[in-house]
CSV table of C-alpha atoms in Angstrom, one decimal:
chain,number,residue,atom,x,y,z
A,1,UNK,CA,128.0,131.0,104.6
A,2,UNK,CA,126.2,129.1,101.8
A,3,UNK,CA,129.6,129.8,99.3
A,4,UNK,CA,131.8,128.3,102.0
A,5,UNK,CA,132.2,125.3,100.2
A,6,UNK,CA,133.4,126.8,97.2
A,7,UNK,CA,135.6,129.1,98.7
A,8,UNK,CA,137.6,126.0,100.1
A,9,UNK,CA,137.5,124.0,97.1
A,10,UNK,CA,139.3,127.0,95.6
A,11,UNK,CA,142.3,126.5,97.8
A,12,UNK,CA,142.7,122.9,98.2
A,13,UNK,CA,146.0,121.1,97.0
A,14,UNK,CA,145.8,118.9,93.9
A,15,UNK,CA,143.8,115.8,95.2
A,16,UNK,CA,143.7,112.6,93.9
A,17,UNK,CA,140.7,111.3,91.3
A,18,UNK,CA,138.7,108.5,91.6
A,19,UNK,CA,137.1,106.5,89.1
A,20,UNK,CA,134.4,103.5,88.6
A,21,UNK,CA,135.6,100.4,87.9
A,22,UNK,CA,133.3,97.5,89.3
A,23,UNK,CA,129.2,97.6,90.3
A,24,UNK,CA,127.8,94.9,92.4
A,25,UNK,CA,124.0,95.0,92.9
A,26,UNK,CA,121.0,92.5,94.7
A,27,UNK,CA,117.8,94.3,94.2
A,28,UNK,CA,114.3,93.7,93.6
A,29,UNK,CA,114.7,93.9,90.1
A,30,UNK,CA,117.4,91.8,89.7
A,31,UNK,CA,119.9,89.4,91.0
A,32,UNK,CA,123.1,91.6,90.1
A,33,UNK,CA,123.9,94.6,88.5
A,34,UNK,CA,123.6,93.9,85.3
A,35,UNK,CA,119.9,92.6,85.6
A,36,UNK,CA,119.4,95.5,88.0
A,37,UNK,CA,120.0,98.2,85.1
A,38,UNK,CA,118.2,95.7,82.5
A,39,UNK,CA,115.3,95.9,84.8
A,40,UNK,CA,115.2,100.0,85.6
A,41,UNK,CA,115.9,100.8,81.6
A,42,UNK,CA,112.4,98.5,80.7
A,43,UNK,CA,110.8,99.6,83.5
A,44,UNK,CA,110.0,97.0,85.1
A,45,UNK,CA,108.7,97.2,88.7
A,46,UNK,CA,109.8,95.0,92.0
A,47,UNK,CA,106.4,95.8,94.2
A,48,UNK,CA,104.1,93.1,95.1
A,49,UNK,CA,101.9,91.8,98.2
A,50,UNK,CA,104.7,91.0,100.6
A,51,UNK,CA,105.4,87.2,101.1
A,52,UNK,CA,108.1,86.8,103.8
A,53,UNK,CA,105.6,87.5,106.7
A,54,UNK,CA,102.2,88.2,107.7
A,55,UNK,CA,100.9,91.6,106.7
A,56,UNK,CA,97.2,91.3,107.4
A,57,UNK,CA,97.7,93.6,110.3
A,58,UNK,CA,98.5,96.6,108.3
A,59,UNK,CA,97.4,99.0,105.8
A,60,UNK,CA,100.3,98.5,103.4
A,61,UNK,CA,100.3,95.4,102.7
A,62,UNK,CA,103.0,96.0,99.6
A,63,UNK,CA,106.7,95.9,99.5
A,64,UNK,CA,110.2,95.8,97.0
A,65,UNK,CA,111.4,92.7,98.3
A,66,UNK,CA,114.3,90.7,97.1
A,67,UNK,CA,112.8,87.6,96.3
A,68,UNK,CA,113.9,84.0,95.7
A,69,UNK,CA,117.1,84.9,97.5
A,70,UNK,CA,119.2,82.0,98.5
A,71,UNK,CA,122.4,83.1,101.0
A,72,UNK,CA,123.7,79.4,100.9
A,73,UNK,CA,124.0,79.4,97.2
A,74,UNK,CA,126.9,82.4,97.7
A,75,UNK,CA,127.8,81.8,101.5
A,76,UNK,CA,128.9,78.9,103.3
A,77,UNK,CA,126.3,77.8,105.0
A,78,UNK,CA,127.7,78.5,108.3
A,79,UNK,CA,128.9,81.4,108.3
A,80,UNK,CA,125.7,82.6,106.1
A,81,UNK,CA,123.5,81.4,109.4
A,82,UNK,CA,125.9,84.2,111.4
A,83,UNK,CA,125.2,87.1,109.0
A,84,UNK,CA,122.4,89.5,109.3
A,85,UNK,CA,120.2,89.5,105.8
A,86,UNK,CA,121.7,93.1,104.8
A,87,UNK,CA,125.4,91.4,105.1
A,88,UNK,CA,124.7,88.8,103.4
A,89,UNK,CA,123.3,91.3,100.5
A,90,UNK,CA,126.6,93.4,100.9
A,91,UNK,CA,129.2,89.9,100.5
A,92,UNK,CA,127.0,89.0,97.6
A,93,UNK,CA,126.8,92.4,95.9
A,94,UNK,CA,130.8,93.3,97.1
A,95,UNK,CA,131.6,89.9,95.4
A,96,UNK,CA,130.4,90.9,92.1
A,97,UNK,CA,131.8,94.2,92.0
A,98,UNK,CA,135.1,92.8,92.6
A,99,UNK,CA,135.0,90.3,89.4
A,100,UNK,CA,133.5,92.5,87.6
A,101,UNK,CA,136.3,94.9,88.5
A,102,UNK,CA,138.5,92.5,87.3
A,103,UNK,CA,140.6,93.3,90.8
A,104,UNK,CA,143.1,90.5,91.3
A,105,UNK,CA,143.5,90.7,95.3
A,106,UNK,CA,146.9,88.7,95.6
A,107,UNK,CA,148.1,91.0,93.1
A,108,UNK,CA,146.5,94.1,95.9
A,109,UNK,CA,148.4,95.5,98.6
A,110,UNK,CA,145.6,95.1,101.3
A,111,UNK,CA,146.8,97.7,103.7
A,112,UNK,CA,146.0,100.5,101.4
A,113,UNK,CA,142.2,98.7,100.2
A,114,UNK,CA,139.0,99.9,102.5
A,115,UNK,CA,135.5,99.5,102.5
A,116,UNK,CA,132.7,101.9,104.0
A,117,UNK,CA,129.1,101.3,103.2
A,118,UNK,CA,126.1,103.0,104.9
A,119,UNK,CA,122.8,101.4,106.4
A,120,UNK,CA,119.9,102.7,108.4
A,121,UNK,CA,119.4,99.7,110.9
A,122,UNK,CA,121.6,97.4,110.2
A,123,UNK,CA,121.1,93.7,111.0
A,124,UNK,CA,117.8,94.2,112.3
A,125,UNK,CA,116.3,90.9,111.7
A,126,UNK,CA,118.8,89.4,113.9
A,127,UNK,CA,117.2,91.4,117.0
A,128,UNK,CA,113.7,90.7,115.6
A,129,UNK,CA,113.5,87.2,115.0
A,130,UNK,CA,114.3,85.8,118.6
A,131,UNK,CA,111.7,88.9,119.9
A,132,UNK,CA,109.1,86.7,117.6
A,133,UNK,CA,109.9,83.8,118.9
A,134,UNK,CA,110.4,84.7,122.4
A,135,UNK,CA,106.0,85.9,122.3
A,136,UNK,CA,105.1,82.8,120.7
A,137,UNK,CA,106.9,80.5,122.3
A,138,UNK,CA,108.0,82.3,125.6
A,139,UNK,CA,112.0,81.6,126.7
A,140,UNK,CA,114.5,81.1,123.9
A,141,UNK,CA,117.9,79.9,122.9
A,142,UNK,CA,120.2,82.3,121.2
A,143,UNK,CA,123.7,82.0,119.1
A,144,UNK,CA,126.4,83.8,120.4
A,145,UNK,CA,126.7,85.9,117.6
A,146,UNK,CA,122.9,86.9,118.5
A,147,UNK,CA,124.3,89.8,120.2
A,148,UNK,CA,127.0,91.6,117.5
A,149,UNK,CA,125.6,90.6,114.1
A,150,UNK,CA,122.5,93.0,114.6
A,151,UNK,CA,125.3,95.7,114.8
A,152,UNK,CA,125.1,98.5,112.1
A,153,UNK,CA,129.1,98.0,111.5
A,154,UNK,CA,128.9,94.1,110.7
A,155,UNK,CA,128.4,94.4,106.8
A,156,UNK,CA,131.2,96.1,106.3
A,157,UNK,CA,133.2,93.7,108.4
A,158,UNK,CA,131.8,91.0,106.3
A,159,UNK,CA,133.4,92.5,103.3
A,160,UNK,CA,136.6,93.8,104.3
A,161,UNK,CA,136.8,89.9,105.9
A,162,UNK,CA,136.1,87.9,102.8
A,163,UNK,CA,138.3,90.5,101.0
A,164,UNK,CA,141.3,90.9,103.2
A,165,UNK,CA,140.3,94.3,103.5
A,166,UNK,CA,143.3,96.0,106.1
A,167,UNK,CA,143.2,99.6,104.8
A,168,UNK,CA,140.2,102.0,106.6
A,169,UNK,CA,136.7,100.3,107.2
A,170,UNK,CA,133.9,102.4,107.8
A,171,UNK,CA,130.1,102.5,108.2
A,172,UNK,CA,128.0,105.2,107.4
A,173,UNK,CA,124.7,105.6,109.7
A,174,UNK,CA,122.6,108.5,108.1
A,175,UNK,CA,118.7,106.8,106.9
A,176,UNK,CA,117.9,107.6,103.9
A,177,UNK,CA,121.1,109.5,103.0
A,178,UNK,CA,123.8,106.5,104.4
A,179,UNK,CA,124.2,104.9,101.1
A,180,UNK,CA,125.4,108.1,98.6
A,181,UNK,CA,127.3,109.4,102.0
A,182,UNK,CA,129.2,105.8,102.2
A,183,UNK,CA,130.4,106.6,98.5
A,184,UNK,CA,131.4,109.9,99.1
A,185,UNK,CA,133.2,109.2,102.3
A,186,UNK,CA,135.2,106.6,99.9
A,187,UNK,CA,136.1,109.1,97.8
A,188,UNK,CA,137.6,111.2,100.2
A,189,UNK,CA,139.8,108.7,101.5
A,190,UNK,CA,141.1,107.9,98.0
A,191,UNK,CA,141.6,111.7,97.4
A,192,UNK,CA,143.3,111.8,100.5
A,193,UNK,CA,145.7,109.1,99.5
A,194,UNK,CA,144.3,106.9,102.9
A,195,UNK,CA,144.0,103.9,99.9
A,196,UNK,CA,143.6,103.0,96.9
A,197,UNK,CA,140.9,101.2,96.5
A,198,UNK,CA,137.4,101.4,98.4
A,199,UNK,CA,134.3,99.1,98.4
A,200,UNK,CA,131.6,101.8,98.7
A,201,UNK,CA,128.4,101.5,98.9
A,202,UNK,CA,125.1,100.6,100.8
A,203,UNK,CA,122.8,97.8,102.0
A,204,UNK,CA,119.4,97.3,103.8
A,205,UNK,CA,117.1,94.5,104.9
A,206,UNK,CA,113.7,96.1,106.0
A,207,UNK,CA,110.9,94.4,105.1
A,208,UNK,CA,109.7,93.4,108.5
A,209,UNK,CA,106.6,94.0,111.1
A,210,UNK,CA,108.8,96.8,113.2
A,211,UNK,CA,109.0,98.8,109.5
A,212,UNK,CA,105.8,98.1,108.7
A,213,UNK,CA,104.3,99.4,112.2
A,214,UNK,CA,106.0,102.1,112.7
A,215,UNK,CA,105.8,103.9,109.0
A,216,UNK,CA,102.3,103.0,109.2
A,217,UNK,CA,101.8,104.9,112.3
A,218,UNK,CA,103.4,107.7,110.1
A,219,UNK,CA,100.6,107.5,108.0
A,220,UNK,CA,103.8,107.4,104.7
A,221,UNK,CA,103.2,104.2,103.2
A,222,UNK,CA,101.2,103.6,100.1
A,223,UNK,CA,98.3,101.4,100.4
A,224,UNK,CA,97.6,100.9,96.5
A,225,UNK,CA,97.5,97.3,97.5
A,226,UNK,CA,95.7,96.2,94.8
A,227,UNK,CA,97.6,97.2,92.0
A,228,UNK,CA,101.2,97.0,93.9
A,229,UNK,CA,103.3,97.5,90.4
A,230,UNK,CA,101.6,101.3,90.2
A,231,UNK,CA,101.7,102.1,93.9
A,232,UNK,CA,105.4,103.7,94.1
A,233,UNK,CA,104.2,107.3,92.0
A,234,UNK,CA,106.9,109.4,92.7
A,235,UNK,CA,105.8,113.2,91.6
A,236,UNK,CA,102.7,111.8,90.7
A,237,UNK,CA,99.5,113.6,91.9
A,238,UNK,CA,97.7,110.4,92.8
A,239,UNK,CA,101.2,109.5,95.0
A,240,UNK,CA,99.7,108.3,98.4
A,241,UNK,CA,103.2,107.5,99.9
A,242,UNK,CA,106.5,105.4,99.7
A,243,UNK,CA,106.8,101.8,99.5
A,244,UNK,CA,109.6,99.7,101.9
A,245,UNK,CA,112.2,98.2,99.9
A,246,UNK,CA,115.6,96.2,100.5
A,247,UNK,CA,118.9,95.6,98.8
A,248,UNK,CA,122.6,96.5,98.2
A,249,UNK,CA,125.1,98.2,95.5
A,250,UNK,CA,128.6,97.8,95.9
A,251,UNK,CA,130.8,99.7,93.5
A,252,UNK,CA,134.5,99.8,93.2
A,253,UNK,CA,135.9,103.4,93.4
A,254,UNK,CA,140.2,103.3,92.8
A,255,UNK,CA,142.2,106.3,92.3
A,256,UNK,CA,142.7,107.0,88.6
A,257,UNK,CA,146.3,105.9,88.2
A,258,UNK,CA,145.6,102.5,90.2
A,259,UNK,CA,143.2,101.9,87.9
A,260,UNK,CA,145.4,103.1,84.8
A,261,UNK,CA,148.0,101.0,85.8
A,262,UNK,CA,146.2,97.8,85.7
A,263,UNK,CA,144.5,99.0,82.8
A,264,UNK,CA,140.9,98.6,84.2
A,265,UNK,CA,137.7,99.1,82.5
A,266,UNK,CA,136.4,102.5,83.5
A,267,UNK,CA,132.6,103.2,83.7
A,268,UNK,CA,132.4,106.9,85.2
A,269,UNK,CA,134.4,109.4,87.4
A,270,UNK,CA,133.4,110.5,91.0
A,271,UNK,CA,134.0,114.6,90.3
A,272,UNK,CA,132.7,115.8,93.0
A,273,UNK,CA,130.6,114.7,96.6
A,274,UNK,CA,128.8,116.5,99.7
A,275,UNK,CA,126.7,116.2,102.7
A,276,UNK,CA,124.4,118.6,104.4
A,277,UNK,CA,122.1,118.8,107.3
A,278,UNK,CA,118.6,120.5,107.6
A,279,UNK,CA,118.4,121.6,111.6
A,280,UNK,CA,115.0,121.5,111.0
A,281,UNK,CA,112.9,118.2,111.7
A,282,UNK,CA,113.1,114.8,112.6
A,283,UNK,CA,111.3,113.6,109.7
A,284,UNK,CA,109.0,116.7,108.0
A,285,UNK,CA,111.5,118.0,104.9
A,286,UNK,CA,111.8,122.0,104.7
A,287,UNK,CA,109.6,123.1,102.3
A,288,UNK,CA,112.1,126.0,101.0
A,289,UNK,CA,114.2,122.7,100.7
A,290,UNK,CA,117.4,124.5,101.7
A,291,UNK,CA,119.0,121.7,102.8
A,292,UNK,CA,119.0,120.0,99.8
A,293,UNK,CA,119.9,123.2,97.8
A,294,UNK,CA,123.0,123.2,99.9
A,295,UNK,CA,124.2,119.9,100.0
A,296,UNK,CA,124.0,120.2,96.0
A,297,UNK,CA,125.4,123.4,95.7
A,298,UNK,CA,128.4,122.1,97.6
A,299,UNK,CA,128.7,118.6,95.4
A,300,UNK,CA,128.9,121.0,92.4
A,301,UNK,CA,130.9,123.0,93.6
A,302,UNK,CA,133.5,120.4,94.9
A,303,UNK,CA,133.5,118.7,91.2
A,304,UNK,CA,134.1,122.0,90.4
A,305,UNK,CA,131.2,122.5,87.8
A,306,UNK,CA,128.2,125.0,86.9
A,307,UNK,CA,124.8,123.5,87.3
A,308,UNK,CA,124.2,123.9,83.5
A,309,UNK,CA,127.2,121.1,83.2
A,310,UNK,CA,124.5,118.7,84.5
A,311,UNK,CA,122.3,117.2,82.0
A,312,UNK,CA,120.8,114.6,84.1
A,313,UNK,CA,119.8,113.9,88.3
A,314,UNK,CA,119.0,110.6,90.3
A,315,UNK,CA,116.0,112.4,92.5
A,316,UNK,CA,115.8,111.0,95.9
A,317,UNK,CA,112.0,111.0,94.5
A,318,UNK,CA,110.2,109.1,97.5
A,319,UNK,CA,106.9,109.1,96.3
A,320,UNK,CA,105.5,110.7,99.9
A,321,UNK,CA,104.1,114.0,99.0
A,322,UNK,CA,106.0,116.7,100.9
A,323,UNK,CA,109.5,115.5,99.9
A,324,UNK,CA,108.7,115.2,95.9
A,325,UNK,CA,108.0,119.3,96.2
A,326,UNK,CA,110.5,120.0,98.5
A,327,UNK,CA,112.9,118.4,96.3
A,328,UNK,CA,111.1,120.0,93.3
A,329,UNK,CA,111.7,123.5,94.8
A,330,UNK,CA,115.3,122.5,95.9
A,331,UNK,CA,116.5,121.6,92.2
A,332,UNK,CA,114.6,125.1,91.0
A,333,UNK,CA,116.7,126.8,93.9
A,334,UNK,CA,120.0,125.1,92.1
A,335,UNK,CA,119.5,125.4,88.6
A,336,UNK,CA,117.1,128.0,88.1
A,337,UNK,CA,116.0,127.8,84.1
A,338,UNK,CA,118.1,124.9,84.0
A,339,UNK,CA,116.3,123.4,85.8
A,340,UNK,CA,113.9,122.5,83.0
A,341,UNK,CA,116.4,121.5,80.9
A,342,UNK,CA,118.0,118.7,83.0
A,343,UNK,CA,116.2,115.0,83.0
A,344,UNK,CA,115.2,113.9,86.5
A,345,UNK,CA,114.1,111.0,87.6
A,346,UNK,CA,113.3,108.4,90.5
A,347,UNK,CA,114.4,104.8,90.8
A,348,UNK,CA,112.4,104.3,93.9
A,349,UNK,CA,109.4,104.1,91.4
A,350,UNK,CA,110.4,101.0,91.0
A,351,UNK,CA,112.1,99.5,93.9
A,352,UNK,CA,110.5,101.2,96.4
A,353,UNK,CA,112.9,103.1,98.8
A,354,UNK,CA,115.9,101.1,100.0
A,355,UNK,CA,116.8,103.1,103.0
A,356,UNK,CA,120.4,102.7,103.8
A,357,UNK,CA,121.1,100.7,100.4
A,358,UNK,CA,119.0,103.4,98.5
A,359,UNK,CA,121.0,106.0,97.3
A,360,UNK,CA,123.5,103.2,96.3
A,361,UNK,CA,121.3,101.5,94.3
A,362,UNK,CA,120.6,105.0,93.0
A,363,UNK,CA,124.5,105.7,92.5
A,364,UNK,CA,124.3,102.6,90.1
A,365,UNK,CA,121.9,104.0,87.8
A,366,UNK,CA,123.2,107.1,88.0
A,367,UNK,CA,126.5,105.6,86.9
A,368,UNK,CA,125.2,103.6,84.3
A,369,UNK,CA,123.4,106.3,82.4
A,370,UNK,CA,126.5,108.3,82.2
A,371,UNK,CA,128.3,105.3,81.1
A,372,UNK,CA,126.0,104.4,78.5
A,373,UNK,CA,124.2,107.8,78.1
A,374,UNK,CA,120.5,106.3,78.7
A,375,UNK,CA,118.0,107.2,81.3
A,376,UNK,CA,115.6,105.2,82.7
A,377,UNK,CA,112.1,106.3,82.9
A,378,UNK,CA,110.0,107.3,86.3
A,379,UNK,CA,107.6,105.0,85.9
A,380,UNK,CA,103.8,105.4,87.7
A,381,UNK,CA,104.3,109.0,86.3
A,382,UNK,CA,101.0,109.2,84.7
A,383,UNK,CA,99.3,112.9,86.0
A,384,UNK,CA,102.2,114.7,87.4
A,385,UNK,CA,101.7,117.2,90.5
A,386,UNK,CA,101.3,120.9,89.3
A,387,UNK,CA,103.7,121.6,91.9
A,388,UNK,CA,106.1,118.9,90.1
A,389,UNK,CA,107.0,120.5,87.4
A,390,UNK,CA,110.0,119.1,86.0
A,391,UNK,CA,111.1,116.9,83.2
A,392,UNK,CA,110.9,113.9,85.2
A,393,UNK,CA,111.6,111.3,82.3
A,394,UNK,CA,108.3,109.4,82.5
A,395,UNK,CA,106.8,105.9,81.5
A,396,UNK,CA,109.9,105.4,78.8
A,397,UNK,CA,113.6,105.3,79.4
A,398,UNK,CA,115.4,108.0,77.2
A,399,UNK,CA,118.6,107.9,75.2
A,400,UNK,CA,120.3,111.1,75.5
A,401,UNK,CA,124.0,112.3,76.3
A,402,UNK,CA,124.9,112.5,79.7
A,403,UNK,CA,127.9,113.9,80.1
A,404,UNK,CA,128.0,114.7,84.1
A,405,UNK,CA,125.3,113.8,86.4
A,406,UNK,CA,124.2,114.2,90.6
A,407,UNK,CA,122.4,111.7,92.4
A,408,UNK,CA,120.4,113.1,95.3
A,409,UNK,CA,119.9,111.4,99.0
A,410,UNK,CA,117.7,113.1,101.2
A,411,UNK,CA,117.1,110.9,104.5
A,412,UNK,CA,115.2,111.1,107.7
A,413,UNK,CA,116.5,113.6,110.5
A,414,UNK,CA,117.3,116.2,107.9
A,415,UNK,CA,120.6,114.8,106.7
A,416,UNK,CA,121.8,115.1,103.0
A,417,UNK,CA,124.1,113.7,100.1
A,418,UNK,CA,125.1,114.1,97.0
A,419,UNK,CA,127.4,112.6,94.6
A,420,UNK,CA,128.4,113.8,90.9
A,421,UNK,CA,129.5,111.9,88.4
A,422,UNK,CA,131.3,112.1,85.2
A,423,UNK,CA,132.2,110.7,81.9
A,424,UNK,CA,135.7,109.2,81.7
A,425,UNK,CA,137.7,110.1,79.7
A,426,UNK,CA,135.7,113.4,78.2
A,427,UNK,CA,135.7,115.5,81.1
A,428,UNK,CA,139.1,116.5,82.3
A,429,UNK,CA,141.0,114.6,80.2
């Protein structure tokens, strides 16, 4: 059952490939993507006591948020007051990646240009805010729009609006996993031939009481509230949990000859994509992680590639202190001696974890090192776990070939994602 994927893959008609050609990013690091990657290669961190509201009643008191963030300096103002924060984040970050993609959209035939991006909640803070309100000041006025823009589907719509988007739009709902599933699913279509071109990607907005509450209840969240730069330790022994973050990365995937033909600038190739489920636990990983070890398995084997062709992987890397092992134990179960060969790292060690815009803002780096063959460092890696054992790239970025490389997603209810990446043109051309 576990070779399933590969048998398939062997028989599939000659599909379609899809290449990189824009990356849009807000982040706690930085404004766009550009200052995003500036940010993870120095390793600079986005954690700090948490200013947007009052934390006092928790443990965690620490967050990644995007600060000094200013909707109405890249949104009418109207229509920015009936977006949720997260699609505000997704217009912002799908903006960028279009320029940067150098996509002329009179020039695009619409009908055959789709979006998909994942979240975990959605427009959350649009549901929240009048609930605030409502305790403190009993009975309250809502917009019209109160009732739709919470909904999970509305970033996208955003997007595909300001865009002129007609081709498929899609939202993918999977946690943790929604953002690296989002540009997978994007892929596919382009294989497919559904389009042409696909804004892919993911976007959250989490920093908020409910959050805060609830993962405190879990007992996951770091409360190194004193030093809030060092508190995200992913594989660290001294990890003592995650830290919330927020954001969005937007990339541009088009199929090779749309890109070709308009002779666009080319960071990576998308070579291969997969998702998985673990049947096992709401939110507890499976220590033998083989969940994981299938979902990668079957992203390999879709791009068609031996483990030892991978020289370097985005770890989903939460900092909490069952999933860094699991996912230790998961790459062992893929790679086997290889496995201490390839460079692993986590950018949650310096964002925090994202959610839904995670594994996208994950995808970026991941995209970026391949395109400029350096990988940022792990930083907070300072006495690793015995049972984390792995070259986890730590306290410096590291300049090294990459020549293929697979970002990891692992989110809550046991459901998986994986996206490889490749160097364009080296690889298969």
């Amino acid at each position: 059952m576990g070779d399933s994927m590969s048998s398939l893959g062997a028989d599939r008609c000659p599909r379609r490939r899809v290449v990189i050609t824009g990356l849009g990013a807000i982040s706690p690091v930085g404004g766009t993507a550009p200052e995003t990657w500036a940010s993870f290669v120095a390793g600079r961190s986005g954690v700090a006591r948490v200013e947007s509201f009052d934390v006092s009643p928790y443990p965690a008191k620490i967050a990644a948020e995007v600060k000094g963030f200013d909707p109405v300096a890249h949104i009418d103002a109207k229509e920015a007051r009936r977006m949720a924060r997260n699609s505000q984040f997704a217009v912002v970050a799908a903006r960028e990646a279009v320029v940067d993609a150098g996509l002329d959209m009179a020039a695009e035939d619409r009908e055959r240009f789709g979006v998909v991006l994942g979240t975990g909640i959605g427009g959350i803070d649009v549901i929240l805010d009048p609930i605030g309100r409502m305790y403190s000041q009993g009975s309250v006025r809502v917009t019209p729009h109160q009732a739709i823009e919470h909904l999970s589907n509305m970033a996208a719509f955003h997007v595909g609006l300001e865009h002129g988007c007609l081709g498929p739009l899609s939202t993918v709902v999977t946690a943790c996993a929604a953002g690296t599933q989002a540009l997978g699913e994007g892929t596919e279509w382009i294989r497919r031939g559904a389009a042409d071109v696909v804004l892919a990607g993911g976007t959250e907005a989490q920093v908020n009481f409910l959050f805060f509450s609830g993962f405190s209840a879990m007992r996951v969240l770091s409360s190194r509230n004193d030093e809030p730069e060092r508190a995200s330790r992913p594989f660290d022994a001294d990890r003592d949990g995650f830290v919330i973050g927020e954001g969005a990365a937007i990339m541009v995937l088009e199929s090779l000859e749309h890109a070709e033909a308009r002779g666009a600038r080319i960071y990576a190739e998308v070579l291969g994509q997969a998702a998985s489920a673990d049947a096992y636990h709401i939110a507890q990983p499976d220590a033998s992680g083989a969940g994981p070890a299938r979902c990668m398995r079957w992203a390999l084997a879709d791009a068609g590639l031996a483990p030892e062709a991978i020289d370097y992987i985005n770890a989903h890397g939460s900092a909490t202190v069952q999933n860094d092992v699991a996912e230790t134990v998961a790459i062992k179960r893929v790679f086997g001696e290889h496995a201490y060969r390839v460079m692993v790292n986590s950018t949650k060690s310096m964002i925090g974890h994202c959610f839904g815009g995670a594994g996208a803002l994950e995808a970026l780096a991941t995209v970026m090192s391949v395109a400029t063959d350096v990988v940022h460092p792990t930083i907070n890696l300072e006495r690793p776990d015995p049972a984390c054992d792995l070259d986890y790239v730590p306290r410096e970025a590291r300049h090294r070939t990459v020549r293929a490389a697979l970002a990891n997603s692992f989110g809550l209810g046991g459901q998986n994602a994986c996206l490889v990446v490749g160097k364009y043109p080296s690889l298969r051309s």
